[in-house]
XYZ file of C-alpha atoms in Angstrom:
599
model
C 140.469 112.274 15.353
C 136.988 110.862 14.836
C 138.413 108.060 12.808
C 140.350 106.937 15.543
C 137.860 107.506 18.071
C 135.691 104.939 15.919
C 138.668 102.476 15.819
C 138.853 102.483 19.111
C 135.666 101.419 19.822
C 135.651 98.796 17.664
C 138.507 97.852 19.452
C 136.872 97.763 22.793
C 133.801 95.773 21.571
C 136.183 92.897 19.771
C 137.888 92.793 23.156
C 134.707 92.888 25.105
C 132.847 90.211 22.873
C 136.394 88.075 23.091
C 136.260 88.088 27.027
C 132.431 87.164 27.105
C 132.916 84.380 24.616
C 136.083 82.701 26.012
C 133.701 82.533 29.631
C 130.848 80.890 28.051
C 133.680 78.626 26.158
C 135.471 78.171 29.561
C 132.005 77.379 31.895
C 130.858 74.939 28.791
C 133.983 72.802 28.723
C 133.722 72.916 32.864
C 130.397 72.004 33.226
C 128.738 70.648 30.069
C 125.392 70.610 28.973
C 122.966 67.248 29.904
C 120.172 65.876 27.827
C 117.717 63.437 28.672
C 118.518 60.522 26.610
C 122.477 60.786 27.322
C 122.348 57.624 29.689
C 123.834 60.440 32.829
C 120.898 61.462 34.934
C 122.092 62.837 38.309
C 122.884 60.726 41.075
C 119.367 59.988 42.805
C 121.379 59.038 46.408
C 122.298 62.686 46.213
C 119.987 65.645 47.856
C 118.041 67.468 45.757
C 119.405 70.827 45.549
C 116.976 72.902 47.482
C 117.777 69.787 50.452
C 121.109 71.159 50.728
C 119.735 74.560 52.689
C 117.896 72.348 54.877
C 119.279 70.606 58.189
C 118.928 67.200 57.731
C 116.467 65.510 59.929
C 115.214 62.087 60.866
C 112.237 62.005 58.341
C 114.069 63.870 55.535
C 112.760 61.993 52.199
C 114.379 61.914 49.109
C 114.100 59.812 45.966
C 116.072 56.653 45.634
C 115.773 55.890 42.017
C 118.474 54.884 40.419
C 117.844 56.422 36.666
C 120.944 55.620 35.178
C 119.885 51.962 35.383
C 116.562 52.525 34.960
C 117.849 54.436 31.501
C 120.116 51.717 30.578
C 117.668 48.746 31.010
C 114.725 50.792 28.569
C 117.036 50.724 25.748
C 117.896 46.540 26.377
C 116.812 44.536 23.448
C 117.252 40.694 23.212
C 115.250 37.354 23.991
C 113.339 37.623 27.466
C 114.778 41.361 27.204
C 111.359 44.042 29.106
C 110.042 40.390 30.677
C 108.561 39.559 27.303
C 107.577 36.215 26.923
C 110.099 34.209 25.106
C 110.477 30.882 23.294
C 112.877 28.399 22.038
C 112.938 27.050 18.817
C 111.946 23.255 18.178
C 115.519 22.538 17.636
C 116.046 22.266 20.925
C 113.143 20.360 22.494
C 115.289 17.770 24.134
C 117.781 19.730 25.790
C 114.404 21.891 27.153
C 112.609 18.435 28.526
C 115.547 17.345 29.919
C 116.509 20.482 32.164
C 112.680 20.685 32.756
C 112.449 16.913 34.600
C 115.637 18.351 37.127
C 114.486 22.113 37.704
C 110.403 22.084 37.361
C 110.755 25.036 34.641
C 112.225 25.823 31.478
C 115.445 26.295 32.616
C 116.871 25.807 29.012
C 115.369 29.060 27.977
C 116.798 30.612 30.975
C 120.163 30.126 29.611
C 119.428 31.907 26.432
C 118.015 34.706 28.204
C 120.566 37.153 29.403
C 121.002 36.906 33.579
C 120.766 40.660 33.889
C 117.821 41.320 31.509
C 115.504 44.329 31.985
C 112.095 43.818 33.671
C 109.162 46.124 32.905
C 107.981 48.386 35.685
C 104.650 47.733 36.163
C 104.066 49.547 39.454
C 101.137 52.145 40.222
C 102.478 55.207 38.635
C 102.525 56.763 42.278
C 105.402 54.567 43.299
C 107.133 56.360 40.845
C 106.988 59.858 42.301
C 107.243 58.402 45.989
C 110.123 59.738 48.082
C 111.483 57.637 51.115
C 113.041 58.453 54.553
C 117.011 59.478 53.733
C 118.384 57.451 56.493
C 117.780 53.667 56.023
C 119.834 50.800 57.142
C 122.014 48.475 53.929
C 120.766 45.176 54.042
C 122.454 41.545 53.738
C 120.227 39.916 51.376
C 120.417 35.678 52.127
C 119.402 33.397 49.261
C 119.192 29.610 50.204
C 119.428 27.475 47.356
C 119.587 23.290 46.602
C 120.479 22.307 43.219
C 119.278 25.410 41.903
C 119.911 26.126 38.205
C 122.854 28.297 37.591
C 121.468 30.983 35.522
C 118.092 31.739 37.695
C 120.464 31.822 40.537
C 123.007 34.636 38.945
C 120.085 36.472 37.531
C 118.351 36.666 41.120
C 122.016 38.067 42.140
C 122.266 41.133 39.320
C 118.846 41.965 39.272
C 119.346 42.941 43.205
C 122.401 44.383 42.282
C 121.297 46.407 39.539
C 118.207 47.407 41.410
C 119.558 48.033 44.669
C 121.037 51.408 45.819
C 124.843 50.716 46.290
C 124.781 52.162 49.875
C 121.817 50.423 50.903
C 123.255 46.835 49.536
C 126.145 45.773 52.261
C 126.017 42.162 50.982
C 123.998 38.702 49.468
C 124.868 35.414 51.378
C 124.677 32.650 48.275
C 123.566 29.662 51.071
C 124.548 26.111 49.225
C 122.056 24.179 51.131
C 124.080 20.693 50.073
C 123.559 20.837 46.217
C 125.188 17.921 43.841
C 124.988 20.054 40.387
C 128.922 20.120 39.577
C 128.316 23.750 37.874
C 127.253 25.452 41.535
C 130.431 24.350 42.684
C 133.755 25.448 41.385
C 132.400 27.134 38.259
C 129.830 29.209 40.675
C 132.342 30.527 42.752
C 134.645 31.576 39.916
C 132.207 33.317 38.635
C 130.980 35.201 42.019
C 134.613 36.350 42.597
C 134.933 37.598 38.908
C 131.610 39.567 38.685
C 130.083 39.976 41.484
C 132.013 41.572 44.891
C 128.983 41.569 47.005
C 128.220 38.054 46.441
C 129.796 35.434 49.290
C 129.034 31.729 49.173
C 128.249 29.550 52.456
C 128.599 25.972 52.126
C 126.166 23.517 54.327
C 127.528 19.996 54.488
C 124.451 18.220 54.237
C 121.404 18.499 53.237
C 119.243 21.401 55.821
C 116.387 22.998 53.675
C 115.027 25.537 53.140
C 114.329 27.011 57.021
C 117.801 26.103 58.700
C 119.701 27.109 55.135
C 118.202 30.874 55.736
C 119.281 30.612 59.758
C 123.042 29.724 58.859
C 122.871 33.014 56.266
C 121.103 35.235 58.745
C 123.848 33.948 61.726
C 126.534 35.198 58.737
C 124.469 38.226 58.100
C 126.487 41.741 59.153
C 123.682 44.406 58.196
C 120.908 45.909 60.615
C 118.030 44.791 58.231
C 118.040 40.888 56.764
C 116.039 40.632 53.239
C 115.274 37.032 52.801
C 114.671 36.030 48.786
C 113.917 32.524 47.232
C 116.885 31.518 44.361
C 114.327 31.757 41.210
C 113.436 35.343 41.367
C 114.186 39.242 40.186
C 114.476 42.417 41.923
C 112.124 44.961 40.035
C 112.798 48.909 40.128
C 113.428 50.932 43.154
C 111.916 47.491 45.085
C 114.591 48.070 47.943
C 113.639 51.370 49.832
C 109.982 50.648 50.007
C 110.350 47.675 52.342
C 113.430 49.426 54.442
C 111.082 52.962 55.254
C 108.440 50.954 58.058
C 111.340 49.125 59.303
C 113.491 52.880 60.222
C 110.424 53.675 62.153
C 110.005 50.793 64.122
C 112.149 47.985 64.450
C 109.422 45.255 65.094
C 108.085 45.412 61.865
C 108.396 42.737 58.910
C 107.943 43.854 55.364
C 106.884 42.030 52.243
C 107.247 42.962 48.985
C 104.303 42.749 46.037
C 105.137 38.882 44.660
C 104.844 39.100 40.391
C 104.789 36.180 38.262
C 107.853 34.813 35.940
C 106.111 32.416 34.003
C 107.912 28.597 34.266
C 107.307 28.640 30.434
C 108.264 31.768 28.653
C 110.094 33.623 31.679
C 107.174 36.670 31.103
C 107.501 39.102 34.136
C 103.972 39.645 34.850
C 101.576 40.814 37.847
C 99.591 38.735 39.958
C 97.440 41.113 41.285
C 97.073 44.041 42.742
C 97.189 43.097 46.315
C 95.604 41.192 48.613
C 95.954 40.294 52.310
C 97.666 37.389 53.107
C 95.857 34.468 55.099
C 95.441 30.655 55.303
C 92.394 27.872 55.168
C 91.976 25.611 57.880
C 94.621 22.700 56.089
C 97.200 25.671 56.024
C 96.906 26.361 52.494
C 97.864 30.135 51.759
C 94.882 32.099 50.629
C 94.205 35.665 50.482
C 91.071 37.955 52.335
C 90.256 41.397 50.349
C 92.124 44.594 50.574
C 90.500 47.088 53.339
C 88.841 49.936 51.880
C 91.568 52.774 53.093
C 93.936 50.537 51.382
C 92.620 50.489 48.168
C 92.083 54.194 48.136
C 95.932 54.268 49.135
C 98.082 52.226 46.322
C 101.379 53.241 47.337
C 101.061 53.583 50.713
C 102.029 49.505 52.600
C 99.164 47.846 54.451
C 98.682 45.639 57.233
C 98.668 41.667 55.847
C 98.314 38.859 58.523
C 100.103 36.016 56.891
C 103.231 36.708 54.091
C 102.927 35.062 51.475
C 105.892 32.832 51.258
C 109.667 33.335 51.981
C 110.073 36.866 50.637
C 110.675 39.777 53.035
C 112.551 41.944 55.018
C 112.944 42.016 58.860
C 115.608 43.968 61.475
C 118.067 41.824 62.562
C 117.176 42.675 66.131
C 113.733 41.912 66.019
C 114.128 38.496 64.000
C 116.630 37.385 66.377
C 114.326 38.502 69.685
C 111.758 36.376 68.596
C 114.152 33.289 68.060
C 114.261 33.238 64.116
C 112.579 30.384 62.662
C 111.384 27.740 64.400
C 115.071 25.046 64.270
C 112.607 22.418 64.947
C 111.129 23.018 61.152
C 112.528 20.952 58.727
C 113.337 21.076 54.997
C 110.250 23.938 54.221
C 106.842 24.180 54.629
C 104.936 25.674 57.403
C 107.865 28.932 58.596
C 105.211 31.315 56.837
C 102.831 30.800 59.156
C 105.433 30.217 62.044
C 107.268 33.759 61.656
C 103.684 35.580 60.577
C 101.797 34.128 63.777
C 105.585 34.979 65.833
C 105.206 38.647 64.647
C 101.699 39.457 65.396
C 101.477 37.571 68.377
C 105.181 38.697 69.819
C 104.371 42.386 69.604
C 105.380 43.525 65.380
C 103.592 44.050 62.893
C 103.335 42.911 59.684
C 103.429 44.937 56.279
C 103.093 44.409 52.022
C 104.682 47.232 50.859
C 102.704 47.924 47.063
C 105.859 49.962 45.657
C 108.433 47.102 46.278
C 107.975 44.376 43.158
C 110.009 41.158 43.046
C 109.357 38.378 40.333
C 109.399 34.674 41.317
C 109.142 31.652 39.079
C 105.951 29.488 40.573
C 107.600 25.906 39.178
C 105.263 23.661 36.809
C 105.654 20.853 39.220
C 108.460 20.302 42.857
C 111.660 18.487 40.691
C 113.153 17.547 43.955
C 112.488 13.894 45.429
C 111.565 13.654 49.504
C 114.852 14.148 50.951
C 114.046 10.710 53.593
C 112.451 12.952 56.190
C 109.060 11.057 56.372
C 105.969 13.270 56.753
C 107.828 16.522 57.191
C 105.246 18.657 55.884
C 102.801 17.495 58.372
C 105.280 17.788 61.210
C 106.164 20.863 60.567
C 102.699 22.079 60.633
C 101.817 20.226 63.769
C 104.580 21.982 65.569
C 102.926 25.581 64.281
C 99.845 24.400 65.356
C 100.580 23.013 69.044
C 102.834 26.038 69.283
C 101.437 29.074 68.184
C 97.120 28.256 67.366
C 95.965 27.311 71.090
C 92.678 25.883 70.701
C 92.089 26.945 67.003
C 94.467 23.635 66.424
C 91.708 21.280 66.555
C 90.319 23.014 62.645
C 93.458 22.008 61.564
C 93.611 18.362 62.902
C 90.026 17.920 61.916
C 90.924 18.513 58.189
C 93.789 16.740 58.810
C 93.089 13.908 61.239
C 96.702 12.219 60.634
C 98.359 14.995 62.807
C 96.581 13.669 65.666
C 99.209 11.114 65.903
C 102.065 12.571 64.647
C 104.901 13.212 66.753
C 106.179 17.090 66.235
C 109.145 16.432 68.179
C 110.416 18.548 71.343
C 108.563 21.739 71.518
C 109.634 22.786 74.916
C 112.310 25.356 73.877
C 109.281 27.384 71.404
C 106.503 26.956 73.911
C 109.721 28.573 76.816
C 109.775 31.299 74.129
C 106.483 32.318 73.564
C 105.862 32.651 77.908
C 109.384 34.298 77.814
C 108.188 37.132 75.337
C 104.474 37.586 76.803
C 102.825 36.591 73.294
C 99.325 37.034 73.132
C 96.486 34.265 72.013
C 95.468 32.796 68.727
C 92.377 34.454 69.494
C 93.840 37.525 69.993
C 94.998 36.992 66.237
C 92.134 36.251 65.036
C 90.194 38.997 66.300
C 92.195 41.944 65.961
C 94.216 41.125 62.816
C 92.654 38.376 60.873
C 89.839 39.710 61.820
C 87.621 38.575 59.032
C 89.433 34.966 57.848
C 86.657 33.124 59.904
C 84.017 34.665 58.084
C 85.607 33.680 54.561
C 87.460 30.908 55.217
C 84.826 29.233 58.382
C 86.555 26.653 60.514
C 83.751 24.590 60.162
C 82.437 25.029 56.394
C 78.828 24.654 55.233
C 77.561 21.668 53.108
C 78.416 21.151 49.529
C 75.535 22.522 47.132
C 75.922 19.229 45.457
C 78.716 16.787 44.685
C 79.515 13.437 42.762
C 79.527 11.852 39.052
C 78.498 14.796 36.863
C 77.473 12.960 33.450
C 76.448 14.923 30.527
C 72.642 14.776 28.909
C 73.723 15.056 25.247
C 76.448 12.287 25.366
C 75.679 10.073 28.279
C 78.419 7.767 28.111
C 80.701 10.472 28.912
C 81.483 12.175 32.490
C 83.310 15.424 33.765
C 86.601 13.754 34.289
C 89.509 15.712 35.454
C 92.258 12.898 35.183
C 94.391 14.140 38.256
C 95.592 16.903 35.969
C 97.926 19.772 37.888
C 97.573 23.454 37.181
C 96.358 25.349 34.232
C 96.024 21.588 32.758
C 92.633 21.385 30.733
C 90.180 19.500 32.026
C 88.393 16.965 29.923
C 85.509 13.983 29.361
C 86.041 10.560 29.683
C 83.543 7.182 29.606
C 81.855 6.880 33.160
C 83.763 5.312 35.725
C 80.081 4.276 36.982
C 79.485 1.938 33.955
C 82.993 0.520 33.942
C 84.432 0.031 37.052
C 87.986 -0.578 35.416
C 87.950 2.805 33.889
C 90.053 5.030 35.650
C 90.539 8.692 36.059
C 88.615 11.674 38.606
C 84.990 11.669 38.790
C 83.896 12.885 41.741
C 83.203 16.474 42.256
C 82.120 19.123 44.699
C 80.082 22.312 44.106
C 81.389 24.009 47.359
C 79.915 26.784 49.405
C 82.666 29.216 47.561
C 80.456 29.003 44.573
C 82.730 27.103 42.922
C 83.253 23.186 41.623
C 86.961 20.841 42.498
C 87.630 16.944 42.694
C 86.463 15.440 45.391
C 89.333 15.597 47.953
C 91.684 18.597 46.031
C 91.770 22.307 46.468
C 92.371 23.330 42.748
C 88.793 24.446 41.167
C 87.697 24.623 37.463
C 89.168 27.891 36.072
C 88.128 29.734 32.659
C 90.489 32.807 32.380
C 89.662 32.996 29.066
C 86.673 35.271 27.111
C 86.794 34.186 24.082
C 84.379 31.279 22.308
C 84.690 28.074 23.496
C 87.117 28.797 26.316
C 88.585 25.628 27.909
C 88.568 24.674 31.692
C 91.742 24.131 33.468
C 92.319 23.387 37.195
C 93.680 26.275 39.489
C 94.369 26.486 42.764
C 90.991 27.730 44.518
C 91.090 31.322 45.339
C 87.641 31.676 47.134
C 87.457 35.114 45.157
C 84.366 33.793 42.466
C 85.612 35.498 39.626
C 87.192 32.912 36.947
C 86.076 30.286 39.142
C 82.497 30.983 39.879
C 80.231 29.010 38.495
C 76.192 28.287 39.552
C 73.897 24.937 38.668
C 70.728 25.847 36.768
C 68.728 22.290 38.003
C 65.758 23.147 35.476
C 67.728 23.834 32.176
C 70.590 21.009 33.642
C 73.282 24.193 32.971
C 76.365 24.525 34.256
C 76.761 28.403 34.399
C 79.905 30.085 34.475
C 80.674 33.732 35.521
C 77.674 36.299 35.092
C 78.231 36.042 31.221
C 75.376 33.322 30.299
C 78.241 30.582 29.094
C 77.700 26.932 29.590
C 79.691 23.951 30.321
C 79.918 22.563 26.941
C 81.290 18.769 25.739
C 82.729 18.131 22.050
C 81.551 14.162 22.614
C 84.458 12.865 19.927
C 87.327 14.636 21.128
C 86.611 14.456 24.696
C 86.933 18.257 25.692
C 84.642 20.730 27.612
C 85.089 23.931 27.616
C 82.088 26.980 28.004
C 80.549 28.534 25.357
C 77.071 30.873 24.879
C 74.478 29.082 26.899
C 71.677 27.683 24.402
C 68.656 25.743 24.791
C 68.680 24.180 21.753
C 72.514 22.322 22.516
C 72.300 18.797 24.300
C 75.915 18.994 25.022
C 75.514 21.582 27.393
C 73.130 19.670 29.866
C 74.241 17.875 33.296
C 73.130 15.794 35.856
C 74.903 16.084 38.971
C 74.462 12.905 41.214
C 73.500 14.533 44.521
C 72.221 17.921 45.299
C 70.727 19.979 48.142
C 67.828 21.704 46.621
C 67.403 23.773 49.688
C 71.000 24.973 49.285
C 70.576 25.396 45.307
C 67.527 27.736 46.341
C 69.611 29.692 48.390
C 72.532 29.781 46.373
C 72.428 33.283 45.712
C 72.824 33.860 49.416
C 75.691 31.490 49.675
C 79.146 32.309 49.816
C 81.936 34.107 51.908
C 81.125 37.409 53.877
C 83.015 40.297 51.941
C 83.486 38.114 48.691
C 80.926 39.239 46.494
């Protein structure tokens, strides 16, 4: 009897531990275990579990990162592959200068670089906690492009693909603005329709630019919010909800992404900065005023900017079309930054940079395309911004640029009907409220050079400062004084501005050192009115030309012709100057001198 009392228990347990085991077997098999590195993260469109319970609302936030993708691109290895810098091999020098004369940067490398490489996130690590509103509108994304290369232009396509949440990306209008390159014709769209759905192609039968190529996109555009990007650039992590959040709460705002650097050389995905508000001198060059306070103590959060910075941003429909687009009247590119910036502000939106949202751009080594037989387009497209939108302010502009004076912007009736139609407010109005401290940095009316002219050195007085028209990041050198041969040629004349810093007579690129190390060299860069790498004082008694707050010296090697700074010394010849004219009384005060807020 006990014997089979114990059997049967032993019975019951088997049976027991049978059941329990086949559930565990059956709820593995169901829903199996996920690990970390197994490339299938949860879907981050979905609500977070506890969000279910809730009733969704209005300003229900959720995160948007995709981290599948953002898996899948870590473990990418390959040339270019995490925006390393990457480099051809001398083999093929003359296939790289010869794509470099028709695109402006090394567009051979390009091809060797995969078009949907992996770019490194280099946002504030807040960004990547940062949840956004749940309810944002998709987006038609419109790329103009003429003569673009082919693999920059497909790799601007999958990066916003790949970086893009699927239900917030409705579409990308490809606008051919006229190009002759055989391989964006046939072989372009065979390869849209093969790989990439989203991707249409509009044709323009001549030759637009730049401003009318992104109308005739927008005018195809079918999504609430238009993103407008140039055809050289790449859509960095998570950049798409950032810009899309200020626009769900109010429709009359534009939103700009952080702009990052693809360098024209290597293709290295780097940062400019850190942010900066966007603003302009008075010969509407782009320049930038300091970040407020509240905004520095806030990295993710977007801030106020009064200019954007170039073509990259994202607007409502609605709002772009209510205050008439872009200007028609502007032609080829140049000057719609300011246009559409002043428009907003003045037209009753706002303007935003958004710190979270990244996007790369390649900054081209020099423009590869010739003047499309426009005449002085530039200049009439700036004249037209100026009579339109700057009331009074306009006479800064002509005064640094008398030719405008004369030239004719063409009929402005329609844009001046638009402004009374929508009640804009002033230039001054601008100024004041939102620019509010561009007059202090960047004066209308600037203050006198500290000194300017021939700057010839002590040690080797044959030899002069010379800077030999060179563009940017080009070094800057010596040469034999053009004052004691009149047949010698290059660019002697110099100005040691109120910005505390020193540019050819005539140019707004400045001497640059971004280098510590010994005998750094000099290269021209485009001023920045921020001191920094481009600050440098005169020392009249020891004849130095100081650079930075580090006690390094203009320096000359007399046989090979190059400057560069090194340790200021007493005891070396080569580091003395004589500049040809200078205001003592403004060399006394130097200290003093400068922008307000620019220290």
């Amino acid at each position: 009897m006990r014997r089979n009392l114990i059997s049967l228990v032993k019975f019951l347990s088997l049976a027991l531990l049978t059941i329990v085991l086949t559930v565990v077997v059956f709820r593995y098999v169901r829903n199996p275990p996920r690990y970390p590195d197994d490339g299938d993260e949860p879907d981050p469109r979905a609500p977070p579990a506890e969000a279910v319970k809730l009733d969704e609302t209005d300003d229900e936030k959720i995160d948007w990162h995709d981290y599948r993708q953002i898996s899948q691109d870590s473990r990418r290895k390959g040339l270019g592959e995490q925006g390393v810098p990457a480099f051809l091999s001398p083999t093929e020098d003359a296939v790289k200068a010869s794509l470099y004369k028709v695109n402006g940067f090394n567009a051979a490398l390009s091809d060797k670089i995969s078009v949907n490489r992996s770019v490194p996130d280099i946002r504030t690590p807040g960004c990547r906690t940062k949840k956004y509103t749940k309810k944002l509108d998709p987006v038609s994304v419109i790329v103009s492009f003429h003569n673009e290369h082919p693999s920059t232009l497909i790799r601007t396509c999958w990066s916003v693909v790949n970086r893009s949440p699927a239900s917030l990306l409705r579409e990308i209008i490809l606008v051919d603005d006229a190009s002759t390159k055989p391989e964006l014709a046939n072989e372009l769209d065979e390869y849209v329709a093969s790989n990439l759905p989203k991707v249409r192609i509009i044709r323009l039968a001549s030759r637009s630019g730049l401003i009318r190529g992104r109308l005739a996109g927008a005018r195809e555009a079918t999504a609430d919010v238009l993103v407008f990007l140039d055809s050289h650039t790449e859509a960095n992590v998570n950049w798409l909800p950032p810009l899309l959040e200020p626009i769900s709460a109010d429709y009359r705002v534009c939103v700009c992404p952080f702009i990052d650097v693809i360098g024209y050389e290597t293709f290295e995905y780097r940062a400019q900065d850190e942010g900066a508000r966007g603003a302009f001198d008075w010969e509407l060059y782009y320049k930038r005023l300091p970040l407020l306070p509240e905004s520095s103590k806030n990295p993710t959060e977007p801030f106020e900017s009064p200019v954007m910075a170039g073509g990259l941003f994202a607007i409502s429909a609605k709002f772009f079309w209510e205050i008439g687009g872009y200007d028609p009247g502007l032609d080829i590119w140049g000057g719609e930054q300011y246009e559409l910036s002043f428009k907003i502000w003045q037209c009753g939106g706002r303007m935003y940079d958004a710190p979270c949202s990244r996007v790369g751009h390649i900054y081209r080594k020099f423009p590869p395309f010739p003047n499309p037989g426009r005449g002085d387009f530039l200049g009439k497209n700036y004249k037209r911004v100026a009579e339109v939108w700057m009331d009074d302010y306009a006479e800064y502009i002509y005064r640094r640029r008398p030719h405008l004076r004369a030239l004719d912007p063409g009929d402005l009736t329609e844009q001046r009907a638009l402004r009374s139609r929508l009640g804009c407010k002033s230039f001054g109005w601008f100024v004041e409220h939102v620019a509010f401290d561009l007059v202090d940095v960047y004066p209308p009316v600037e203050p006198e050079d500290f000194a300017h002219g021939e700057i010839r050195n002590i040690g080797a007085p044959e030899l002069c400062l010379d800077s030999k028209n060179k563009k940017r990041d080009e070094p800057v050198a010596a040469d034999f004084c053009k004052k004691d041969d009149p047949k010698a040629s290059g660019e002697q004349e110099f100005r040691f501005t109120w910005h505390k810093d020193i540019r050819p007579k005539g140019k707004t690129d400045c001497l640059d050192v971004s280098r510590g190390h010994e005998k750094a060299p000099v290269t021209l860069y485009p001023c920045h009115g921020k001191q920094g790498n481009q600050l440098w004082r005169y020392d009249v008694g020891k004849q130095w030309i100081v650079h930075g707050y580090n006690n390094r010296c203009l320096d000359l090697d007399p046989a090979a012709k190059k400057v560069y700074v090194a340790a200021c010394s007493t005891s070396v010849s080569t580091q003395k100057w004589r500049v040809e004219n200078v205001d003592m009384k403004a060399i006394n005060n130097w200290e003093n001198a400068g922008p307000k807020g620019i220290k």
